[in-house]
PDB file of C-alpha atoms in Angstrom:
ATOM      1  CA  UNK A   1       0.035  -0.259   0.074  1.00 40.00           C
ATOM      2  CA  UNK A   2       1.167   3.205  -0.488  1.00 46.00           C
ATOM      3  CA  UNK A   3       2.442   5.591   1.622  1.00 56.00           C
ATOM      4  CA  UNK A   4      -0.502   8.691   2.237  1.00 58.00           C
ATOM      5  CA  UNK A   5       0.395  11.929   1.038  1.00 61.00           C
ATOM      6  CA  UNK A   6       1.979  14.173   3.202  1.00 89.00           C
ATOM      7  CA  UNK A   7       0.593  17.644   2.821  1.00 89.00           C
ATOM      8  CA  UNK A   8       3.101  18.983   5.736  1.00 86.00           C
ATOM      9  CA  UNK A   9       6.245  18.034   3.066  1.00 90.00           C
ATOM     10  CA  UNK A  10       4.258  19.942   0.183  1.00 92.00           C
ATOM     11  CA  UNK A  11       2.788  22.537   1.677  1.00 93.00           C
ATOM     12  CA  UNK A  12       4.472  25.612  -0.015  1.00 94.00           C
ATOM     13  CA  UNK A  13       4.046  23.921  -3.361  1.00 96.00           C
ATOM     14  CA  UNK A  14       0.499  23.364  -2.716  1.00 96.00           C
ATOM     15  CA  UNK A  15      -0.321  26.600  -1.670  1.00 96.00           C
ATOM     16  CA  UNK A  16       1.363  27.592  -5.138  1.00 96.00           C
ATOM     17  CA  UNK A  17      -0.490  25.564  -6.928  1.00 97.00           C
ATOM     18  CA  UNK A  18      -3.841  26.189  -5.637  1.00 96.00           C
ATOM     19  CA  UNK A  19      -3.747  29.927  -5.300  1.00 95.00           C
ATOM     20  CA  UNK A  20      -2.166  30.169  -8.579  1.00 95.00           C
ATOM     21  CA  UNK A  21      -4.855  27.981 -10.199  1.00 93.00           C
ATOM     22  CA  UNK A  22      -7.577  29.127  -8.809  1.00 93.00           C
ATOM     23  CA  UNK A  23      -7.342  32.799  -9.813  1.00 91.00           C
ATOM     24  CA  UNK A  24      -5.844  32.428 -13.260  1.00 89.00           C
ATOM     25  CA  UNK A  25      -7.063  33.087 -16.443  1.00 85.00           C
ATOM     26  CA  UNK A  26      -6.108  29.699 -17.786  1.00 86.00           C
ATOM     27  CA  UNK A  27      -8.813  27.055 -17.357  1.00 85.00           C
ATOM     28  CA  UNK A  28      -6.503  24.353 -16.547  1.00 89.00           C
ATOM     29  CA  UNK A  29      -2.686  24.247 -16.791  1.00 90.00           C
ATOM     30  CA  UNK A  30      -0.167  21.200 -18.058  1.00 91.00           C
ATOM     31  CA  UNK A  31       2.822  20.603 -15.096  1.00 93.00           C
ATOM     32  CA  UNK A  32       5.556  22.004 -17.602  1.00 91.00           C
ATOM     33  CA  UNK A  33       3.716  25.253 -17.970  1.00 91.00           C
ATOM     34  CA  UNK A  34       2.695  25.584 -14.555  1.00 93.00           C
ATOM     35  CA  UNK A  35       6.688  24.741 -13.350  1.00 94.00           C
ATOM     36  CA  UNK A  36       7.479  27.781 -15.785  1.00 92.00           C
ATOM     37  CA  UNK A  37       5.039  30.414 -14.875  1.00 92.00           C
ATOM     38  CA  UNK A  38       5.374  29.269 -10.588  1.00 95.00           C
ATOM     39  CA  UNK A  39       9.393  29.010 -11.471  1.00 95.00           C
ATOM     40  CA  UNK A  40       9.358  25.321  -9.557  1.00 96.00           C
ATOM     41  CA  UNK A  41      10.668  22.350 -10.569  1.00 95.00           C
ATOM     42  CA  UNK A  42       8.666  19.991 -13.225  1.00 94.00           C
ATOM     43  CA  UNK A  43       8.690  16.804 -11.721  1.00 95.00           C
ATOM     44  CA  UNK A  44       7.873  18.402  -7.996  1.00 95.00           C
ATOM     45  CA  UNK A  45       4.802  19.746  -9.881  1.00 96.00           C
ATOM     46  CA  UNK A  46       3.992  16.715 -11.402  1.00 94.00           C
ATOM     47  CA  UNK A  47       4.382  15.066  -7.876  1.00 95.00           C
ATOM     48  CA  UNK A  48       2.263  17.234  -6.168  1.00 96.00           C
ATOM     49  CA  UNK A  49      -0.537  16.994  -8.952  1.00 96.00           C
ATOM     50  CA  UNK A  50      -0.442  13.387  -8.910  1.00 95.00           C
ATOM     51  CA  UNK A  51      -0.619  13.106  -5.309  1.00 94.00           C
ATOM     52  CA  UNK A  52      -3.584  14.762  -4.259  1.00 95.00           C
ATOM     53  CA  UNK A  53      -6.318  13.627  -6.528  1.00 94.00           C
ATOM     54  CA  UNK A  54      -9.024  14.921  -4.484  1.00 93.00           C
ATOM     55  CA  UNK A  55      -7.615  18.124  -4.533  1.00 94.00           C
ATOM     56  CA  UNK A  56      -6.481  18.321  -8.795  1.00 96.00           C
ATOM     57  CA  UNK A  57      -8.568  17.112 -11.031  1.00 95.00           C
ATOM     58  CA  UNK A  58      -6.405  15.527 -13.940  1.00 95.00           C
ATOM     59  CA  UNK A  59      -7.863  15.970 -17.722  1.00 91.00           C
ATOM     60  CA  UNK A  60      -8.210  12.318 -19.681  1.00 88.00           C
ATOM     61  CA  UNK A  61      -6.355  14.281 -22.764  1.00 86.00           C
ATOM     62  CA  UNK A  62      -2.942  14.843 -23.642  1.00 85.00           C
ATOM     63  CA  UNK A  63      -1.558  18.163 -24.780  1.00 82.00           C
ATOM     64  CA  UNK A  64       1.650  19.481 -26.048  1.00 81.00           C
ATOM     65  CA  UNK A  65       4.358  20.843 -23.943  1.00 82.00           C
ATOM     66  CA  UNK A  66       8.072  21.493 -24.670  1.00 82.00           C
ATOM     67  CA  UNK A  67       8.033  18.112 -22.433  1.00 82.00           C
ATOM     68  CA  UNK A  68       5.858  16.269 -24.718  1.00 86.00           C
ATOM     69  CA  UNK A  69       2.571  15.371 -24.432  1.00 89.00           C
ATOM     70  CA  UNK A  70       1.089  15.827 -20.918  1.00 91.00           C
ATOM     71  CA  UNK A  71      -2.494  15.943 -19.202  1.00 90.00           C
ATOM     72  CA  UNK A  72      -3.710  19.229 -17.931  1.00 91.00           C
ATOM     73  CA  UNK A  73      -5.170  19.878 -14.253  1.00 94.00           C
ATOM     74  CA  UNK A  74      -7.241  21.915 -12.745  1.00 93.00           C
ATOM     75  CA  UNK A  75      -8.869  22.462  -8.991  1.00 94.00           C
ATOM     76  CA  UNK A  76     -11.466  20.413  -9.001  1.00 91.00           C
ATOM     77  CA  UNK A  77     -13.600  23.671  -7.535  1.00 89.00           C
ATOM     78  CA  UNK A  78     -12.875  25.454 -10.074  1.00 89.00           C
ATOM     79  CA  UNK A  79     -13.775  22.411 -12.731  1.00 88.00           C
ATOM     80  CA  UNK A  80     -17.175  22.437 -11.114  1.00 83.00           C
ATOM     81  CA  UNK A  81     -17.914  26.292 -12.314  1.00 80.00           C
ATOM     82  CA  UNK A  82     -16.950  25.685 -15.906  1.00 76.00           C
ATOM     83  CA  UNK A  83     -19.007  27.300 -18.422  1.00 71.00           C
ATOM     84  CA  UNK A  84     -19.700  25.468 -21.964  1.00 69.00           C
ATOM     85  CA  UNK A  85     -16.675  26.577 -24.390  1.00 63.00           C
ATOM     86  CA  UNK A  86     -16.078  25.556 -28.251  1.00 58.00           C
ATOM     87  CA  UNK A  87     -13.418  23.145 -29.587  1.00 53.00           C
ATOM     88  CA  UNK A  88     -10.559  23.163 -26.757  1.00 53.00           C
ATOM     89  CA  UNK A  89      -7.947  24.439 -29.929  1.00 52.00           C
ATOM     90  CA  UNK A  90      -5.169  22.813 -27.844  1.00 52.00           C
ATOM     91  CA  UNK A  91      -6.363  19.119 -27.750  1.00 53.00           C
ATOM     92  CA  UNK A  92      -7.105  19.374 -31.448  1.00 56.00           C
ATOM     93  CA  UNK A  93      -3.439  20.959 -32.235  1.00 54.00           C
ATOM     94  CA  UNK A  94      -1.990  18.733 -35.118  1.00 50.00           C
ATOM     95  CA  UNK A  95       1.987  18.013 -34.549  1.00 49.00           C
ATOM     96  CA  UNK A  96       4.380  19.651 -34.839  1.00 49.00           C
ATOM     97  CA  UNK A  97       2.717  23.126 -34.601  1.00 52.00           C
ATOM     98  CA  UNK A  98       2.685  25.678 -32.536  1.00 55.00           C
ATOM     99  CA  UNK A  99       2.823  25.216 -28.990  1.00 58.00           C
ATOM    100  CA  UNK A 100      -0.485  26.734 -27.151  1.00 57.00           C
ATOM    101  CA  UNK A 101       0.818  25.587 -23.848  1.00 56.00           C
ATOM    102  CA  UNK A 102       3.516  28.393 -24.647  1.00 58.00           C
ATOM    103  CA  UNK A 103       1.212  31.209 -24.828  1.00 59.00           C
ATOM    104  CA  UNK A 104       1.253  33.705 -22.121  1.00 58.00           C
ATOM    105  CA  UNK A 105      -2.515  34.359 -22.565  1.00 58.00           C
ATOM    106  CA  UNK A 106      -4.851  31.357 -22.800  1.00 62.00           C
ATOM    107  CA  UNK A 107      -7.080  30.927 -26.240  1.00 63.00           C
ATOM    108  CA  UNK A 108     -10.191  31.735 -26.042  1.00 61.00           C
ATOM    109  CA  UNK A 109     -11.585  28.220 -25.697  1.00 63.00           C
ATOM    110  CA  UNK A 110      -8.730  27.974 -22.729  1.00 70.00           C
ATOM    111  CA  UNK A 111      -9.787  31.187 -21.273  1.00 67.00           C
ATOM    112  CA  UNK A 112     -11.345  30.328 -17.894  1.00 69.00           C
ATOM    113  CA  UNK A 113     -12.262  34.223 -17.081  1.00 73.00           C
ATOM    114  CA  UNK A 114     -14.825  34.250 -15.060  1.00 73.00           C
ATOM    115  CA  UNK A 115     -14.531  31.026 -13.683  1.00 78.00           C
ATOM    116  CA  UNK A 116     -11.896  31.992 -10.859  1.00 84.00           C
ATOM    117  CA  UNK A 117     -12.862  31.111  -7.608  1.00 87.00           C
ATOM    118  CA  UNK A 118     -14.113  33.529  -5.037  1.00 88.00           C
ATOM    119  CA  UNK A 119     -12.021  34.605  -2.048  1.00 92.00           C
ATOM    120  CA  UNK A 120     -14.148  32.273   0.230  1.00 93.00           C
ATOM    121  CA  UNK A 121     -13.755  29.075  -1.649  1.00 91.00           C
ATOM    122  CA  UNK A 122     -10.038  29.772  -2.104  1.00 93.00           C
ATOM    123  CA  UNK A 123      -9.718  30.238   1.767  1.00 95.00           C
ATOM    124  CA  UNK A 124     -11.143  27.106   2.555  1.00 93.00           C
ATOM    125  CA  UNK A 125      -8.858  25.136   0.290  1.00 94.00           C
ATOM    126  CA  UNK A 126      -6.048  27.048   1.713  1.00 94.00           C
ATOM    127  CA  UNK A 127      -7.673  26.539   5.059  1.00 95.00           C
ATOM    128  CA  UNK A 128      -8.214  22.686   4.950  1.00 94.00           C
ATOM    129  CA  UNK A 129      -4.601  21.957   3.201  1.00 94.00           C
ATOM    130  CA  UNK A 130      -3.337  24.090   5.989  1.00 94.00           C
ATOM    131  CA  UNK A 131      -5.351  22.665   8.272  1.00 94.00           C
ATOM    132  CA  UNK A 132      -4.189  18.688   7.438  1.00 92.00           C
ATOM    133  CA  UNK A 133      -0.245  19.905   7.123  1.00 90.00           C
ATOM    134  CA  UNK A 134      -1.138  21.007  11.029  1.00 91.00           C
ATOM    135  CA  UNK A 135      -2.507  17.424  11.876  1.00 90.00           C
ATOM    136  CA  UNK A 136       0.196  15.768   9.809  1.00 90.00           C
ATOM    137  CA  UNK A 137       2.938  17.809  12.109  1.00 85.00           C
ATOM    138  CA  UNK A 138       0.880  16.948  15.558  1.00 85.00           C
ATOM    139  CA  UNK A 139       0.559  13.080  14.541  1.00 83.00           C
ATOM    140  CA  UNK A 140       4.346  13.067  14.175  1.00 79.00           C
ATOM    141  CA  UNK A 141       5.428  14.958  17.235  1.00 78.00           C
ATOM    142  CA  UNK A 142       3.136  12.921  19.354  1.00 77.00           C
ATOM    143  CA  UNK A 143       4.752   9.752  17.520  1.00 79.00           C
ATOM    144  CA  UNK A 144       7.574  10.708  18.109  1.00 77.00           C
ATOM    145  CA  UNK A 145       7.660  12.081  22.201  1.00 79.00           C
ATOM    146  CA  UNK A 146       5.360   8.507  22.732  1.00 82.00           C
ATOM    147  CA  UNK A 147       8.524   6.763  21.730  1.00 85.00           C
ATOM    148  CA  UNK A 148      11.072   9.187  24.128  1.00 84.00           C
ATOM    149  CA  UNK A 149       8.405   8.292  26.607  1.00 87.00           C
ATOM    150  CA  UNK A 150       8.739   4.762  25.671  1.00 86.00           C
ATOM    151  CA  UNK A 151      12.969   4.851  25.483  1.00 85.00           C
ATOM    152  CA  UNK A 152      12.700   6.461  29.241  1.00 85.00           C
ATOM    153  CA  UNK A 153      10.512   3.840  30.675  1.00 86.00           C
ATOM    154  CA  UNK A 154      12.888   1.090  29.161  1.00 85.00           C
ATOM    155  CA  UNK A 155      15.854   3.023  30.879  1.00 84.00           C
ATOM    156  CA  UNK A 156      14.344   3.410  34.140  1.00 84.00           C
ATOM    157  CA  UNK A 157      13.020  -0.252  34.290  1.00 87.00           C
ATOM    158  CA  UNK A 158      16.869  -1.394  33.477  1.00 85.00           C
ATOM    159  CA  UNK A 159      18.330   0.882  36.088  1.00 86.00           C
ATOM    160  CA  UNK A 160      15.373  -0.744  38.587  1.00 87.00           C
ATOM    161  CA  UNK A 161      17.011  -4.452  37.599  1.00 85.00           C
ATOM    162  CA  UNK A 162      20.628  -3.185  37.690  1.00 87.00           C
ATOM    163  CA  UNK A 163      19.980  -1.351  41.313  1.00 86.00           C
ATOM    164  CA  UNK A 164      18.231  -5.008  42.195  1.00 88.00           C
ATOM    165  CA  UNK A 165      21.366  -6.820  41.037  1.00 89.00           C
ATOM    166  CA  UNK A 166      23.264  -4.778  42.977  1.00 87.00           C
ATOM    167  CA  UNK A 167      21.532  -4.872  45.776  1.00 87.00           C
ATOM    168  CA  UNK A 168      21.055  -8.806  46.023  1.00 87.00           C
ATOM    169  CA  UNK A 169      25.134  -9.349  45.588  1.00 85.00           C
ATOM    170  CA  UNK A 170      25.672  -7.463  48.460  1.00 78.00           C
TER     171      UNK A 170
END
């Protein structure tokens, strides 16, 4: 069984991705485009997007990027706000043509103006993520303190046993 996603270890990337994806004009973005826009490593962005499927929605289609064909991602909360658009030009693009993912502004079919998350929804997402990170840290600290308590109890037992043996030998 895979280890559960660690909010506390990826909190900085989660906050950057959630904030950017909630407020940008793009309806969805590839890991390559997100990494370039945010100045993060593409590997870290892809790992975070894939490890939190409850937050990020992965498209079934592949889109051309500098790194080759990639899925695009959006926030589930933002996907729910989508309105119908025309055909997505990026997914219908023949090979070896202009890479629409490189554009600084989205094409009309990729433009999500008006679909941005409102402040309350964004705050709820950020509160959820930071709350999970805090809970994970608390569990980790509690687990570590329990180990030290157990180690102390074992040490006290050994000292007591040693004192009993010394007392019996005298």
